[in-house]
Amino acid sequence: MLQIQDLSVAYGRQAIIRQLTAGPLAPGRVVSLLGPNGSGKSTLLKAIAGLLKSHGQVLLDGQDLTRLSFEQRAQQVVYLPQSLPASVHLRVFESVLVAARASDLAPQAQDASPQRILDVLSRLGIEHLAMHYLDELSGGQKQLAGLAQALIRTPRLLLLDEPLSALDLNYQCHVMDLLRQETQEHGLTTLIVLHDLNIALQRSDDALLIQAGELVGHGSPDTVITPDALAQVYQVDARVETCSRGLRHVLIDGLCQPAA
């Protein structure tokens, strides 16, 4: 159970996250983190992961992660940035092996057997890249390799910053379905930054919507992603409609007209 209480983050004197409170976010659920560019989504993930100085509390099953050392927090929290370092010259298999042994994790996460690594790569559809070097992969392939590094560690809290941004439509759906399966099977709490509102509507369990570092919506995706919220946060004139298959879709009609 993840609970964020009065969390604030600033770069110098510029406040990015302003006393944000959210949760509880239950284990076994994928939570979409939504908001326009510059709203503080990436900053929030980094603060939860302990990569940025913050004020407030981040409670995981009642334990305040902000009081733990970075090493202690890394035993429970895995953060995957938007892109991996460009200059890492390791084979994909080796990079997943390093991730599995990176910190003193739970016994099941320390299982770095070749078969377990290949199983993770296979579920992501990249087992054929096992012996390829990271710095020779495409952007989308690197994102999938990074996701393999995150999943091999079986964290309690998984933080993913735009893991779909370089993937084609097939892989976007495949990865989201896999994340839901892994999240449910292992009882993780997965917080994922998304820009595609339709994927958030159809393939996440909950949603957080932030604007200018403040929470403006929290709940099931269809109660957070509404025409009023889209007008307020994204300044677009939009509809949310149900198709013949019962799926919800966001349809953008145009930009909101400024008040006269």
mmCIF file of C-alpha atoms in Angstrom:
data_model
loop_
_atom_site.group_PDB
_atom_site.id
_atom_site.type_symbol
_atom_site.label_atom_id
_atom_site.label_comp_id
_atom_site.label_asym_id
_atom_site.label_seq_id
_atom_site.Cartn_x
_atom_site.Cartn_y
_atom_site.Cartn_z
ATOM 1 C CA MET A 1 0.000 0.000 0.000
ATOM 2 C CA LEU A 2 1.568 3.282 -1.130
ATOM 3 C CA GLN A 3 0.593 6.581 0.501
ATOM 4 C CA ILE A 4 2.104 9.954 -0.419
ATOM 5 C CA GLN A 5 1.583 12.679 2.163
ATOM 6 C CA ASP A 6 2.348 16.389 1.761
ATOM 7 C CA LEU A 7 5.251 15.711 -0.604
ATOM 8 C CA SER A 8 7.113 18.775 -1.869
ATOM 9 C CA VAL A 9 10.093 18.997 -4.234
ATOM 10 C CA ALA A 10 11.924 22.086 -5.440
ATOM 11 C CA TYR A 11 14.791 22.828 -7.808
ATOM 12 C CA GLY A 12 16.500 25.663 -6.001
ATOM 13 C CA ARG A 13 13.755 28.152 -5.217
ATOM 14 C CA GLN A 14 11.388 26.811 -7.869
ATOM 15 C CA ALA A 15 8.707 24.533 -6.412
ATOM 16 C CA ILE A 16 7.912 21.595 -8.699
ATOM 17 C CA ILE A 17 5.768 19.376 -6.441
ATOM 18 C CA ARG A 18 3.596 21.248 -3.959
ATOM 19 C CA GLN A 19 2.453 19.337 -0.851
ATOM 20 C CA LEU A 20 1.045 16.528 -2.936
ATOM 21 C CA THR A 21 -1.016 13.893 -1.138
ATOM 22 C CA ALA A 22 -2.195 10.763 -2.937
ATOM 23 C CA GLY A 23 -3.277 7.249 -2.102
ATOM 24 C CA PRO A 24 -3.564 4.794 -0.719
ATOM 25 C CA LEU A 25 -2.488 2.965 -3.884
ATOM 26 C CA ALA A 26 -3.102 -0.742 -3.425
ATOM 27 C CA PRO A 27 -0.700 -3.529 -4.418
ATOM 28 C CA GLY A 28 -1.561 -5.538 -7.491
ATOM 29 C CA ARG A 29 -2.694 -2.461 -9.415
ATOM 30 C CA VAL A 30 -1.222 -0.426 -12.270
ATOM 31 C CA VAL A 31 -1.593 3.309 -11.653
ATOM 32 C CA SER A 32 -1.229 5.755 -14.550
ATOM 33 C CA LEU A 33 0.444 9.061 -13.706
ATOM 34 C CA LEU A 34 -0.983 11.673 -16.072
ATOM 35 C CA GLY A 35 -0.477 15.362 -16.719
ATOM 36 C CA PRO A 36 0.850 17.799 -19.320
ATOM 37 C CA ASN A 37 4.524 18.400 -20.021
ATOM 38 C CA GLY A 38 6.205 20.151 -17.110
ATOM 39 C CA SER A 39 3.549 19.169 -14.573
ATOM 40 C CA GLY A 40 6.047 17.323 -12.354
ATOM 41 C CA LYS A 41 5.433 13.665 -13.267
ATOM 42 C CA SER A 42 9.083 12.679 -13.680
ATOM 43 C CA THR A 43 10.061 14.735 -10.638
ATOM 44 C CA LEU A 44 7.465 12.919 -8.553
ATOM 45 C CA LEU A 45 8.802 9.505 -9.580
ATOM 46 C CA LYS A 46 12.390 10.527 -8.841
ATOM 47 C CA ALA A 47 11.388 11.854 -5.420
ATOM 48 C CA ILE A 48 9.578 8.619 -4.551
ATOM 49 C CA ALA A 49 12.656 6.669 -5.679
ATOM 50 C CA GLY A 50 14.901 8.788 -3.451
ATOM 51 C CA LEU A 51 16.797 10.416 -6.318
ATOM 52 C CA LEU A 52 15.711 13.937 -5.338
ATOM 53 C CA LYS A 53 15.538 15.677 -1.993
ATOM 54 C CA SER A 54 11.955 16.035 -0.854
ATOM 55 C CA HIS A 55 9.837 17.072 2.114
ATOM 56 C CA GLY A 56 6.876 15.040 3.294
ATOM 57 C CA GLN A 57 6.275 11.310 3.558
ATOM 58 C CA VAL A 58 6.254 8.371 1.158
ATOM 59 C CA LEU A 59 4.726 5.450 3.036
ATOM 60 C CA LEU A 60 4.964 1.881 1.758
ATOM 61 C CA ASP A 61 2.906 -0.400 3.991
ATOM 62 C CA GLY A 62 3.278 2.212 6.716
ATOM 63 C CA GLN A 63 7.064 2.502 6.444
ATOM 64 C CA ASP A 64 8.321 5.977 5.554
ATOM 65 C CA LEU A 65 10.722 5.488 2.641
ATOM 66 C CA THR A 66 12.116 9.005 3.070
ATOM 67 C CA ARG A 67 13.734 7.902 6.341
ATOM 68 C CA LEU A 68 15.617 5.046 4.690
ATOM 69 C CA SER A 69 19.039 5.213 3.089
ATOM 70 C CA PHE A 70 19.128 5.101 -0.708
ATOM 71 C CA GLU A 71 20.397 1.515 -0.543
ATOM 72 C CA GLN A 72 17.555 0.468 1.770
ATOM 73 C CA ARG A 73 14.978 2.150 -0.439
ATOM 74 C CA ALA A 74 16.430 0.436 -3.521
ATOM 75 C CA GLN A 75 15.659 -2.930 -1.946
ATOM 76 C CA GLN A 76 11.950 -2.165 -2.302
ATOM 77 C CA VAL A 77 11.687 0.400 -5.089
ATOM 78 C CA VAL A 78 12.823 0.150 -8.710
ATOM 79 C CA TYR A 79 12.826 3.256 -10.902
ATOM 80 C CA LEU A 80 13.145 3.062 -14.690
ATOM 81 C CA PRO A 81 13.960 6.421 -16.356
ATOM 82 C CA GLN A 82 12.768 7.481 -19.785
ATOM 83 C CA SER A 83 15.977 6.235 -21.391
ATOM 84 C CA LEU A 84 18.992 4.160 -20.435
ATOM 85 C CA PRO A 85 22.508 5.670 -20.511
ATOM 86 C CA ALA A 86 23.665 5.736 -24.117
ATOM 87 C CA SER A 87 27.243 4.605 -23.513
ATOM 88 C CA VAL A 88 26.653 1.317 -21.668
ATOM 89 C CA HIS A 89 28.502 -1.408 -23.599
ATOM 90 C CA LEU A 90 26.943 -4.514 -22.091
ATOM 91 C CA ARG A 91 25.012 -7.284 -23.726
ATOM 92 C CA VAL A 92 21.304 -7.298 -22.914
ATOM 93 C CA PHE A 93 21.658 -10.572 -21.000
ATOM 94 C CA GLU A 94 24.564 -9.152 -18.984
ATOM 95 C CA SER A 95 22.648 -5.976 -18.157
ATOM 96 C CA VAL A 96 19.739 -7.969 -16.743
ATOM 97 C CA LEU A 97 22.163 -10.137 -14.770
ATOM 98 C CA VAL A 98 23.779 -7.013 -13.287
ATOM 99 C CA ALA A 99 20.341 -5.642 -12.364
ATOM 100 C CA ALA A 100 19.397 -8.875 -10.606
ATOM 101 C CA ARG A 101 22.553 -8.679 -8.479
ATOM 102 C CA ALA A 102 22.618 -4.899 -8.061
ATOM 103 C CA SER A 103 21.379 -4.783 -4.488
ATOM 104 C CA ASP A 104 20.560 -6.989 -1.544
ATOM 105 C CA LEU A 105 17.052 -7.904 -2.614
ATOM 106 C CA ALA A 106 14.637 -10.590 -1.563
ATOM 107 C CA PRO A 107 15.802 -14.161 -2.293
ATOM 108 C CA GLN A 108 13.458 -14.625 -5.249
ATOM 109 C CA ALA A 109 14.778 -11.432 -6.864
ATOM 110 C CA GLN A 110 18.355 -12.623 -6.466
ATOM 111 C CA ASP A 111 17.654 -15.627 -8.684
ATOM 112 C CA ALA A 112 19.886 -14.663 -11.589
ATOM 113 C CA SER A 113 19.850 -18.045 -13.283
ATOM 114 C CA PRO A 114 20.240 -17.918 -17.072
ATOM 115 C CA GLN A 115 16.803 -19.491 -17.488
ATOM 116 C CA ARG A 116 15.055 -16.843 -15.354
ATOM 117 C CA ILE A 117 16.738 -14.051 -17.291
ATOM 118 C CA LEU A 118 15.768 -15.628 -20.604
ATOM 119 C CA ASP A 119 12.198 -16.067 -19.321
ATOM 120 C CA VAL A 120 11.945 -12.322 -18.593
ATOM 121 C CA LEU A 121 13.372 -11.451 -22.005
ATOM 122 C CA SER A 122 11.005 -13.922 -23.653
ATOM 123 C CA ARG A 123 7.922 -12.423 -21.965
ATOM 124 C CA LEU A 124 8.974 -9.046 -23.375
ATOM 125 C CA GLY A 125 9.566 -10.541 -26.823
ATOM 126 C CA ILE A 126 13.270 -9.684 -26.918
ATOM 127 C CA GLU A 127 14.962 -13.005 -26.170
ATOM 128 C CA HIS A 128 16.554 -12.753 -29.634
ATOM 129 C CA LEU A 129 18.407 -9.644 -28.423
ATOM 130 C CA ALA A 130 20.019 -11.378 -25.425
ATOM 131 C CA MET A 131 23.537 -11.274 -26.874
ATOM 132 C CA HIS A 132 23.213 -7.835 -28.515
ATOM 133 C CA TYR A 133 24.944 -4.822 -26.984
ATOM 134 C CA LEU A 134 22.762 -2.144 -25.389
ATOM 135 C CA ASP A 135 24.523 0.702 -27.187
ATOM 136 C CA GLU A 136 23.668 -0.911 -30.545
ATOM 137 C CA LEU A 137 19.918 -1.164 -29.924
ATOM 138 C CA SER A 138 17.134 1.109 -31.120
ATOM 139 C CA GLY A 139 15.397 3.385 -28.639
ATOM 140 C CA GLY A 140 12.441 1.029 -28.304
ATOM 141 C CA GLN A 141 14.656 -2.022 -27.842
ATOM 142 C CA LYS A 142 16.589 -0.203 -25.111
ATOM 143 C CA GLN A 143 13.333 0.586 -23.311
ATOM 144 C CA LEU A 144 12.369 -3.085 -23.381
ATOM 145 C CA ALA A 145 15.818 -4.063 -22.090
ATOM 146 C CA GLY A 146 15.432 -1.522 -19.301
ATOM 147 C CA LEU A 147 12.041 -2.971 -18.427
ATOM 148 C CA ALA A 148 13.606 -6.435 -18.237
ATOM 149 C CA GLN A 149 16.178 -5.033 -15.787
ATOM 150 C CA ALA A 150 13.354 -3.639 -13.660
ATOM 151 C CA LEU A 151 11.158 -6.763 -13.684
ATOM 152 C CA ILE A 152 14.008 -9.161 -12.839
ATOM 153 C CA ARG A 153 14.360 -7.435 -9.475
ATOM 154 C CA THR A 154 10.726 -8.089 -8.414
ATOM 155 C CA PRO A 155 10.364 -4.863 -6.404
ATOM 156 C CA ARG A 156 7.460 -3.967 -4.137
ATOM 157 C CA LEU A 157 7.086 -0.601 -5.883
ATOM 158 C CA LEU A 158 7.788 -0.190 -9.610
ATOM 159 C CA LEU A 159 8.190 3.338 -11.007
ATOM 160 C CA LEU A 160 8.217 3.654 -14.807
ATOM 161 C CA ASP A 161 8.794 6.963 -16.581
ATOM 162 C CA GLU A 162 7.240 6.841 -20.066
ATOM 163 C CA PRO A 163 8.279 3.246 -20.866
ATOM 164 C CA LEU A 164 6.065 3.227 -23.987
ATOM 165 C CA SER A 165 7.374 6.383 -25.641
ATOM 166 C CA ALA A 166 9.624 4.658 -28.212
ATOM 167 C CA LEU A 167 7.482 1.560 -28.774
ATOM 168 C CA ASP A 168 5.174 0.780 -31.680
ATOM 169 C CA LEU A 169 1.468 0.115 -31.118
ATOM 170 C CA ASN A 170 1.883 -3.646 -30.834
ATOM 171 C CA TYR A 171 4.577 -3.409 -28.181
ATOM 172 C CA GLN A 172 2.721 -0.677 -26.280
ATOM 173 C CA CYS A 173 -0.243 -3.001 -25.795
ATOM 174 C CA HIS A 174 2.004 -6.004 -25.161
ATOM 175 C CA VAL A 175 4.022 -4.205 -22.482
ATOM 176 C CA MET A 176 0.961 -2.832 -20.706
ATOM 177 C CA ASP A 177 -0.659 -6.280 -20.632
ATOM 178 C CA LEU A 178 2.570 -7.793 -19.294
ATOM 179 C CA LEU A 179 2.880 -5.080 -16.637
ATOM 180 C CA ARG A 180 -0.647 -5.757 -15.411
ATOM 181 C CA GLN A 181 0.095 -9.479 -15.266
ATOM 182 C CA GLU A 182 3.395 -9.010 -13.385
ATOM 183 C CA THR A 183 1.835 -6.451 -11.056
ATOM 184 C CA GLN A 184 -1.052 -8.727 -10.138
ATOM 185 C CA GLU A 185 0.983 -11.947 -9.844
ATOM 186 C CA HIS A 186 3.680 -10.440 -7.616
ATOM 187 C CA GLY A 187 1.512 -7.966 -5.691
ATOM 188 C CA LEU A 188 3.495 -4.952 -6.890
ATOM 189 C CA THR A 189 2.338 -1.369 -6.920
ATOM 190 C CA THR A 190 3.201 -0.018 -10.369
ATOM 191 C CA LEU A 191 3.181 3.721 -11.059
ATOM 192 C CA ILE A 192 3.653 4.532 -14.735
ATOM 193 C CA VAL A 193 3.899 7.881 -16.517
ATOM 194 C CA LEU A 194 1.741 7.854 -19.648
ATOM 195 C CA HIS A 195 0.807 10.434 -22.256
ATOM 196 C CA ASP A 196 -1.610 8.219 -24.187
ATOM 197 C CA LEU A 197 -4.909 8.738 -22.386
ATOM 198 C CA ASN A 198 -6.611 5.884 -24.222
ATOM 199 C CA ILE A 199 -4.016 3.397 -22.982
ATOM 200 C CA ALA A 200 -4.501 4.809 -19.488
ATOM 201 C CA LEU A 201 -8.274 4.397 -19.787
ATOM 202 C CA GLN A 202 -8.182 0.864 -21.106
ATOM 203 C CA ARG A 203 -5.117 -0.720 -19.507
ATOM 204 C CA SER A 204 -4.592 0.781 -16.062
ATOM 205 C CA ASP A 205 -6.461 0.169 -12.827
ATOM 206 C CA ASP A 206 -6.194 3.646 -11.318
ATOM 207 C CA ALA A 207 -5.007 7.092 -12.370
ATOM 208 C CA LEU A 208 -3.403 10.135 -10.810
ATOM 209 C CA LEU A 209 -3.733 13.431 -12.664
ATOM 210 C CA ILE A 210 -1.399 16.268 -11.729
ATOM 211 C CA GLN A 211 -1.105 19.843 -12.883
ATOM 212 C CA ALA A 212 1.675 22.246 -11.890
ATOM 213 C CA GLY A 213 2.854 19.853 -9.186
ATOM 214 C CA GLU A 214 -0.550 19.447 -7.554
ATOM 215 C CA LEU A 215 -2.955 16.513 -7.582
ATOM 216 C CA VAL A 216 -6.201 17.342 -9.408
ATOM 217 C CA GLY A 217 -7.625 13.842 -9.860
ATOM 218 C CA HIS A 218 -7.311 10.391 -8.285
ATOM 219 C CA GLY A 219 -9.415 7.299 -8.812
ATOM 220 C CA SER A 220 -10.437 4.896 -11.534
ATOM 221 C CA PRO A 221 -9.339 6.082 -15.002
ATOM 222 C CA ASP A 222 -12.886 6.761 -16.202
ATOM 223 C CA THR A 223 -13.576 9.034 -13.226
ATOM 224 C CA VAL A 224 -10.274 10.926 -13.630
ATOM 225 C CA ILE A 225 -10.160 11.270 -17.422
ATOM 226 C CA THR A 226 -13.256 13.380 -18.036
ATOM 227 C CA PRO A 227 -14.066 16.221 -20.460
ATOM 228 C CA ASP A 228 -13.939 18.762 -17.624
ATOM 229 C CA ALA A 229 -10.572 17.492 -16.393
ATOM 230 C CA LEU A 230 -9.122 17.487 -19.914
ATOM 231 C CA ALA A 231 -10.302 21.041 -20.465
ATOM 232 C CA GLN A 232 -8.786 22.159 -17.159
ATOM 233 C CA VAL A 233 -5.446 20.365 -17.399
ATOM 234 C CA TYR A 234 -4.756 20.051 -21.135
ATOM 235 C CA GLN A 235 -6.896 22.936 -22.456
ATOM 236 C CA VAL A 236 -8.560 20.703 -25.039
ATOM 237 C CA ASP A 237 -12.199 20.299 -25.998
ATOM 238 C CA ALA A 238 -12.659 16.541 -25.669
ATOM 239 C CA ARG A 239 -15.232 13.800 -25.377
ATOM 240 C CA VAL A 240 -14.901 10.436 -23.627
ATOM 241 C CA GLU A 241 -17.098 7.914 -25.415
ATOM 242 C CA THR A 242 -17.714 4.174 -25.266
ATOM 243 C CA CYS A 243 -17.190 2.166 -28.448
ATOM 244 C CA SER A 244 -19.160 -0.893 -29.615
ATOM 245 C CA ARG A 245 -16.765 -3.137 -27.666
ATOM 246 C CA GLY A 246 -17.385 -1.291 -24.425
ATOM 247 C CA LEU A 247 -13.983 0.419 -24.383
ATOM 248 C CA ARG A 248 -13.640 4.074 -23.423
ATOM 249 C CA HIS A 249 -11.913 6.428 -25.856
ATOM 250 C CA VAL A 250 -10.837 10.071 -25.679
ATOM 251 C CA LEU A 251 -11.798 12.060 -28.778
ATOM 252 C CA ILE A 252 -10.285 15.505 -29.194
ATOM 253 C CA ASP A 253 -12.444 18.034 -31.019
ATOM 254 C CA GLY A 254 -10.033 20.951 -30.716
ATOM 255 C CA LEU A 255 -8.484 23.426 -28.335
ATOM 256 C CA CYS A 256 -10.498 25.176 -25.694
ATOM 257 C CA GLN A 257 -11.453 28.671 -26.683
ATOM 258 C CA PRO A 258 -10.174 31.347 -24.281
ATOM 259 C CA ALA A 259 -12.833 33.200 -22.342
ATOM 260 C CA ALA A 260 -13.933 36.406 -23.980
#
